[in-house]
Amino acid sequence: MKTQTAGTPMLIAGQWEYGRDTIDVLDPQDNSLIDTVPAATKEDLLRALDAAQEGVKIAEQLTVKQRMEVLQGAADYVESRSEEYAIVIAREASKTIREARKEVARCVKTLRVSAGETRRISGETIPFDEAAGGENRVGYYYRIPIGLIAAITPFNDPLNLVAHKVGPAIAGGNAVIVKPATVTPLSALKLAEAFIAAGLPEKVLTVITGHGSEIGDALVSHPAVRMVSFTGGLDAGNHISKTAGLKKIGMELGSNSPVIVLSDADLEDAVQASVSGAFYAAGQNCLGVQRIYVQNDVYDKFIDRFVSSTKHLQTGDKLSEETDMGPLITEKEAKRIEKWVNEAVLDGAQILTGGHRNGAYYEPTVLVNVTPGSKIAVEEVFGPVVSIFRVSNLNEAINFANSVNYGLQAGIFTNGVSEAFKAIQRLEVGGVMINDSSDYRLDAMPFGGVKASGLGREGIRFSLEQMTEPKVACFKLS
Ligand code: NAP
């Protein structure tokens, strides 16, 4: 759909620009028009890439002090306008206002941690004399910026996941081109506003709005782009990996995270954390709880409490303080989830609560008797649907948990130290949360997955490792 509204401009290398065509940004809860953004063309992108190459030279000259000041300044700007930022998220994305406020607070933290990490980018001396011929050599390595980074981000955390790329990119002395999700471009543009207000030099940051299918290949394959930092789904991730060519790739992909509940667990904790983990952001969360494996003797009690707690969740207007869960990002996504659940039911699954769709809203849904290996058990649902399985012991739970192609995070509820350690060792994931659901993340921790959940780690310090390269200096003494 095209409109004539001037709308919000995109940021091409420090200049706010309107495009020839526009993209309508719709509120998923009622499809009302919020704003428009430019639909960038390939020509726009090539201009942005040209300017960004000058931006690389500018960014690498920024002192650590300047980078820290810009990052702190951007954090101050966002923090002092927190509610404004939260409303943008809650309108263009599917988060409720309470969820959106949490994301804004996390974004501020991500930027402040990025500022702090800037002064910790360092190297070490190298003991050249460990090998023959090195006796009269001294030297060190330090870390240099990688150059130009293409940052491609998804819709579900439209502000903080952009900050997770722009923060460390700038901390590392790089230029960055952000391509936000087409359905949620406004939060990224609003973050760019904070960087400009904080004095980031022109040409260092671009936020280009446009369809990945139209400008994506030209962006990721461009030789000036030295790293593609992608967060999104497996299909787009696979495509980008094949298209990008010889450059660094960071891939933060999806999952269908498991939680294990053993009979010695604090059941109330397990229920509350898992309900929240399953339905936060309407289940559109890469760490969302999708599969729960509960030990036999607490299974019935867990199910009763889980279903009762789920029934208390209020869906509705995202801007209402009372609402716990908003809609899916589009009605199309809600229909996909409806189809998956209906297929699971035909396959023998039973719906304990939920299972109905109304426009883009899909009720928080709990399934049992799901066939292991069926689509809803092995693919990423990315919606408010959780399947609960009965298991007889930890080994069986771990085997089921590992029986999928994804591996981002997992949770286990137990009071047994040996059980917890066994789970840590054997679960094929990037992180194991003990006595919490899979849905816990500290923005400064190493974050990323194994198997189809991704390549590399984010979490500022860990992103910085990828966004900088070691350079060696070796003095041969006479
Ligand atoms: P998506 O459809 O894969 O899109 C993600 C981004 O990739 C969007 O900006 C999209 O642009 C762009 N894109 C799509 N095709 C492209 C191409 N050929 N070249 C370049 N860019 C392209 O994912 P989504 O639906 O927005 O987000 C949901 C997915 O993200 C889920 O799988 C979720 O698990 C994952 N995720 C992972 C993490 C993590 O940290 N591991 C965090 C959050 C989300 P358009 O919008 O224009 O198509």
PDB file of N, CA, C and O in Angstrom, residues 74-90 97-109 112 159 187 190 193:
ATOM      1  N   ALA A  74      23.896   9.381  23.600  1.00  0.00           N
ATOM      2  CA  ALA A  74      22.726   8.724  22.986  1.00  0.00           C
ATOM      3  C   ALA A  74      21.888   8.041  24.071  1.00  0.00           C
ATOM      4  O   ALA A  74      20.656   8.092  24.054  1.00  0.00           O
ATOM      5  N   ALA A  75      22.567   7.416  25.045  1.00  0.00           N
ATOM      6  CA  ALA A  75      21.840   6.757  26.146  1.00  0.00           C
ATOM      7  C   ALA A  75      21.044   7.793  26.943  1.00  0.00           C
ATOM      8  O   ALA A  75      19.868   7.568  27.272  1.00  0.00           O
ATOM      9  N   ASP A  76      21.671   8.954  27.232  1.00  0.00           N
ATOM     10  CA  ASP A  76      20.970  10.016  27.980  1.00  0.00           C
ATOM     11  C   ASP A  76      19.735  10.480  27.215  1.00  0.00           C
ATOM     12  O   ASP A  76      18.673  10.697  27.785  1.00  0.00           O
ATOM     13  N   TYR A  77      19.924  10.628  25.893  1.00  0.00           N
ATOM     14  CA  TYR A  77      18.831  11.135  25.052  1.00  0.00           C
ATOM     15  C   TYR A  77      17.635  10.173  25.109  1.00  0.00           C
ATOM     16  O   TYR A  77      16.497  10.588  25.304  1.00  0.00           O
ATOM     17  N   VAL A  78      17.925   8.876  24.971  1.00  0.00           N
ATOM     18  CA  VAL A  78      16.833   7.882  24.995  1.00  0.00           C
ATOM     19  C   VAL A  78      16.204   7.865  26.387  1.00  0.00           C
ATOM     20  O   VAL A  78      14.978   7.882  26.540  1.00  0.00           O
ATOM     21  N   GLU A  79      17.061   7.860  27.407  1.00  0.00           N
ATOM     22  CA  GLU A  79      16.539   7.740  28.781  1.00  0.00           C
ATOM     23  C   GLU A  79      15.620   8.914  29.134  1.00  0.00           C
ATOM     24  O   GLU A  79      14.571   8.719  29.758  1.00  0.00           O
ATOM     25  N   SER A  80      16.016  10.102  28.689  1.00  0.00           N
ATOM     26  CA  SER A  80      15.204  11.266  29.063  1.00  0.00           C
ATOM     27  C   SER A  80      13.904  11.332  28.269  1.00  0.00           C
ATOM     28  O   SER A  80      13.043  12.153  28.550  1.00  0.00           O
ATOM     29  N   ARG A  81      13.763  10.473  27.266  1.00  0.00           N
ATOM     30  CA  ARG A  81      12.520  10.431  26.480  1.00  0.00           C
ATOM     31  C   ARG A  81      11.953   9.017  26.477  1.00  0.00           C
ATOM     32  O   ARG A  81      11.346   8.573  25.505  1.00  0.00           O
ATOM     33  N   SER A  82      12.151   8.320  27.585  1.00  0.00           N
ATOM     34  CA  SER A  82      11.809   6.890  27.635  1.00  0.00           C
ATOM     35  C   SER A  82      10.382   6.602  27.188  1.00  0.00           C
ATOM     36  O   SER A  82      10.140   5.670  26.414  1.00  0.00           O
ATOM     37  N   GLU A  83       9.442   7.382  27.688  1.00  0.00           N
ATOM     38  CA  GLU A  83       8.036   7.075  27.386  1.00  0.00           C
ATOM     39  C   GLU A  83       7.740   7.266  25.892  1.00  0.00           C
ATOM     40  O   GLU A  83       7.026   6.471  25.289  1.00  0.00           O
ATOM     41  N   GLU A  84       8.363   8.315  25.307  1.00  0.00           N
ATOM     42  CA  GLU A  84       8.196   8.549  23.868  1.00  0.00           C
ATOM     43  C   GLU A  84       8.674   7.326  23.072  1.00  0.00           C
ATOM     44  O   GLU A  84       8.006   6.861  22.155  1.00  0.00           O
ATOM     45  N   TYR A  85       9.845   6.826  23.467  1.00  0.00           N
ATOM     46  CA  TYR A  85      10.401   5.651  22.789  1.00  0.00           C
ATOM     47  C   TYR A  85       9.503   4.433  22.990  1.00  0.00           C
ATOM     48  O   TYR A  85       9.262   3.656  22.065  1.00  0.00           O
ATOM     49  N   ALA A  86       8.992   4.279  24.224  1.00  0.00           N
ATOM     50  CA  ALA A  86       8.156   3.098  24.512  1.00  0.00           C
ATOM     51  C   ALA A  86       6.892   3.130  23.669  1.00  0.00           C
ATOM     52  O   ALA A  86       6.446   2.082  23.158  1.00  0.00           O
ATOM     53  N   ILE A  87       6.337   4.321  23.476  1.00  0.00           N
ATOM     54  CA  ILE A  87       5.090   4.407  22.697  1.00  0.00           C
ATOM     55  C   ILE A  87       5.357   4.045  21.229  1.00  0.00           C
ATOM     56  O   ILE A  87       4.561   3.354  20.598  1.00  0.00           O
ATOM     57  N   VAL A  88       6.503   4.458  20.718  1.00  0.00           N
ATOM     58  CA  VAL A  88       6.831   4.085  19.329  1.00  0.00           C
ATOM     59  C   VAL A  88       6.886   2.564  19.197  1.00  0.00           C
ATOM     60  O   VAL A  88       6.302   1.971  18.276  1.00  0.00           O
ATOM     61  N   ILE A  89       7.563   1.911  20.139  1.00  0.00           N
ATOM     62  CA  ILE A  89       7.648   0.440  20.082  1.00  0.00           C
ATOM     63  C   ILE A  89       6.248  -0.175  20.196  1.00  0.00           C
ATOM     64  O   ILE A  89       5.865  -1.044  19.419  1.00  0.00           O
ATOM     65  N   ALA A  90       5.492   0.312  21.194  1.00  0.00           N
ATOM     66  CA  ALA A  90       4.187  -0.308  21.457  1.00  0.00           C
ATOM     67  C   ALA A  90       3.210  -0.071  20.313  1.00  0.00           C
ATOM     68  O   ALA A  90       2.245  -0.800  20.175  1.00  0.00           O
ATOM     69  N   ILE A  97       2.627  -1.768  26.198  1.00  0.00           N
ATOM     70  CA  ILE A  97       3.374  -0.598  26.680  1.00  0.00           C
ATOM     71  C   ILE A  97       4.314  -1.001  27.823  1.00  0.00           C
ATOM     72  O   ILE A  97       5.443  -0.505  27.916  1.00  0.00           O
ATOM     73  N   ARG A  98       3.871  -1.957  28.665  1.00  0.00           N
ATOM     74  CA  ARG A  98       4.742  -2.360  29.784  1.00  0.00           C
ATOM     75  C   ARG A  98       5.961  -3.111  29.249  1.00  0.00           C
ATOM     76  O   ARG A  98       7.077  -2.918  29.716  1.00  0.00           O
ATOM     77  N   GLU A  99       5.753  -3.946  28.247  1.00  0.00           N
ATOM     78  CA  GLU A  99       6.896  -4.652  27.632  1.00  0.00           C
ATOM     79  C   GLU A  99       7.815  -3.656  26.917  1.00  0.00           C
ATOM     80  O   GLU A  99       9.047  -3.776  26.973  1.00  0.00           O
ATOM     81  N   ALA A 100       7.205  -2.674  26.267  1.00  0.00           N
ATOM     82  CA  ALA A 100       7.990  -1.691  25.518  1.00  0.00           C
ATOM     83  C   ALA A 100       8.874  -0.864  26.458  1.00  0.00           C
ATOM     84  O   ALA A 100      10.027  -0.569  26.133  1.00  0.00           O
ATOM     85  N   ARG A 101       8.342  -0.518  27.634  1.00  0.00           N
ATOM     86  CA  ARG A 101       9.156   0.260  28.587  1.00  0.00           C
ATOM     87  C   ARG A 101      10.403  -0.524  28.993  1.00  0.00           C
ATOM     88  O   ARG A 101      11.482   0.038  29.138  1.00  0.00           O
ATOM     89  N   LYS A 102      10.216  -1.832  29.182  1.00  0.00           N
ATOM     90  CA  LYS A 102      11.381  -2.661  29.557  1.00  0.00           C
ATOM     91  C   LYS A 102      12.418  -2.645  28.441  1.00  0.00           C
ATOM     92  O   LYS A 102      13.618  -2.617  28.697  1.00  0.00           O
ATOM     93  N   GLU A 103      11.946  -2.682  27.208  1.00  0.00           N
ATOM     94  CA  GLU A 103      12.908  -2.678  26.099  1.00  0.00           C
ATOM     95  C   GLU A 103      13.677  -1.355  26.046  1.00  0.00           C
ATOM     96  O   GLU A 103      14.887  -1.350  25.785  1.00  0.00           O
ATOM     97  N   VAL A 104      12.998  -0.259  26.317  1.00  0.00           N
ATOM     98  CA  VAL A 104      13.689   1.037  26.288  1.00  0.00           C
ATOM     99  C   VAL A 104      14.769   1.066  27.375  1.00  0.00           C
ATOM    100  O   VAL A 104      15.909   1.479  27.126  1.00  0.00           O
ATOM    101  N   ALA A 105      14.425   0.574  28.571  1.00  0.00           N
ATOM    102  CA  ALA A 105      15.403   0.573  29.664  1.00  0.00           C
ATOM    103  C   ALA A 105      16.604  -0.301  29.281  1.00  0.00           C
ATOM    104  O   ALA A 105      17.764   0.047  29.568  1.00  0.00           O
ATOM    105  N   ARG A 106      16.328  -1.419  28.610  1.00  0.00           N
ATOM    106  CA  ARG A 106      17.436  -2.293  28.189  1.00  0.00           C
ATOM    107  C   ARG A 106      18.289  -1.616  27.115  1.00  0.00           C
ATOM    108  O   ARG A 106      19.520  -1.757  27.107  1.00  0.00           O
ATOM    109  N   CYS A 107      17.658  -0.877  26.242  1.00  0.00           N
ATOM    110  CA  CYS A 107      18.414  -0.174  25.193  1.00  0.00           C
ATOM    111  C   CYS A 107      19.374   0.832  25.830  1.00  0.00           C
ATOM    112  O   CYS A 107      20.544   0.931  25.428  1.00  0.00           O
ATOM    113  N   VAL A 108      18.884   1.568  26.830  1.00  0.00           N
ATOM    114  CA  VAL A 108      19.741   2.547  27.520  1.00  0.00           C
ATOM    115  C   VAL A 108      20.943   1.817  28.113  1.00  0.00           C
ATOM    116  O   VAL A 108      22.099   2.241  27.988  1.00  0.00           O
ATOM    117  N   LYS A 109      20.674   0.679  28.733  1.00  0.00           N
ATOM    118  CA  LYS A 109      21.749  -0.109  29.352  1.00  0.00           C
ATOM    119  C   LYS A 109      22.738  -0.595  28.279  1.00  0.00           C
ATOM    120  O   LYS A 109      23.968  -0.534  28.457  1.00  0.00           O
ATOM    121  N   ARG A 112      24.947   2.199  27.376  1.00  0.00           N
ATOM    122  CA  ARG A 112      25.901   2.559  28.443  1.00  0.00           C
ATOM    123  C   ARG A 112      26.997   1.488  28.560  1.00  0.00           C
ATOM    124  O   ARG A 112      28.166   1.810  28.768  1.00  0.00           O
ATOM    125  N   LEU A 159      14.057  -1.827  18.968  1.00  0.00           N
ATOM    126  CA  LEU A 159      14.972  -0.789  19.447  1.00  0.00           C
ATOM    127  C   LEU A 159      16.248  -1.414  20.008  1.00  0.00           C
ATOM    128  O   LEU A 159      17.358  -1.116  19.561  1.00  0.00           O
ATOM    129  N   SER A 187      11.368   2.670  15.353  1.00  0.00           N
ATOM    130  CA  SER A 187      12.213   2.619  16.556  1.00  0.00           C
ATOM    131  C   SER A 187      13.681   2.804  16.169  1.00  0.00           C
ATOM    132  O   SER A 187      14.432   3.496  16.869  1.00  0.00           O
ATOM    133  N   LYS A 190      14.320   6.334  15.364  1.00  0.00           N
ATOM    134  CA  LYS A 190      14.314   7.143  16.583  1.00  0.00           C
ATOM    135  C   LYS A 190      15.627   6.950  17.353  1.00  0.00           C
ATOM    136  O   LYS A 190      16.117   7.862  18.009  1.00  0.00           O
ATOM    137  N   GLU A 193      18.131   9.167  15.728  1.00  0.00           N
ATOM    138  CA  GLU A 193      17.933  10.559  16.197  1.00  0.00           C
ATOM    139  C   GLU A 193      18.780  10.808  17.460  1.00  0.00           C
ATOM    140  O   GLU A 193      19.411  11.848  17.596  1.00  0.00           O
TER     141      GLU A 193
END
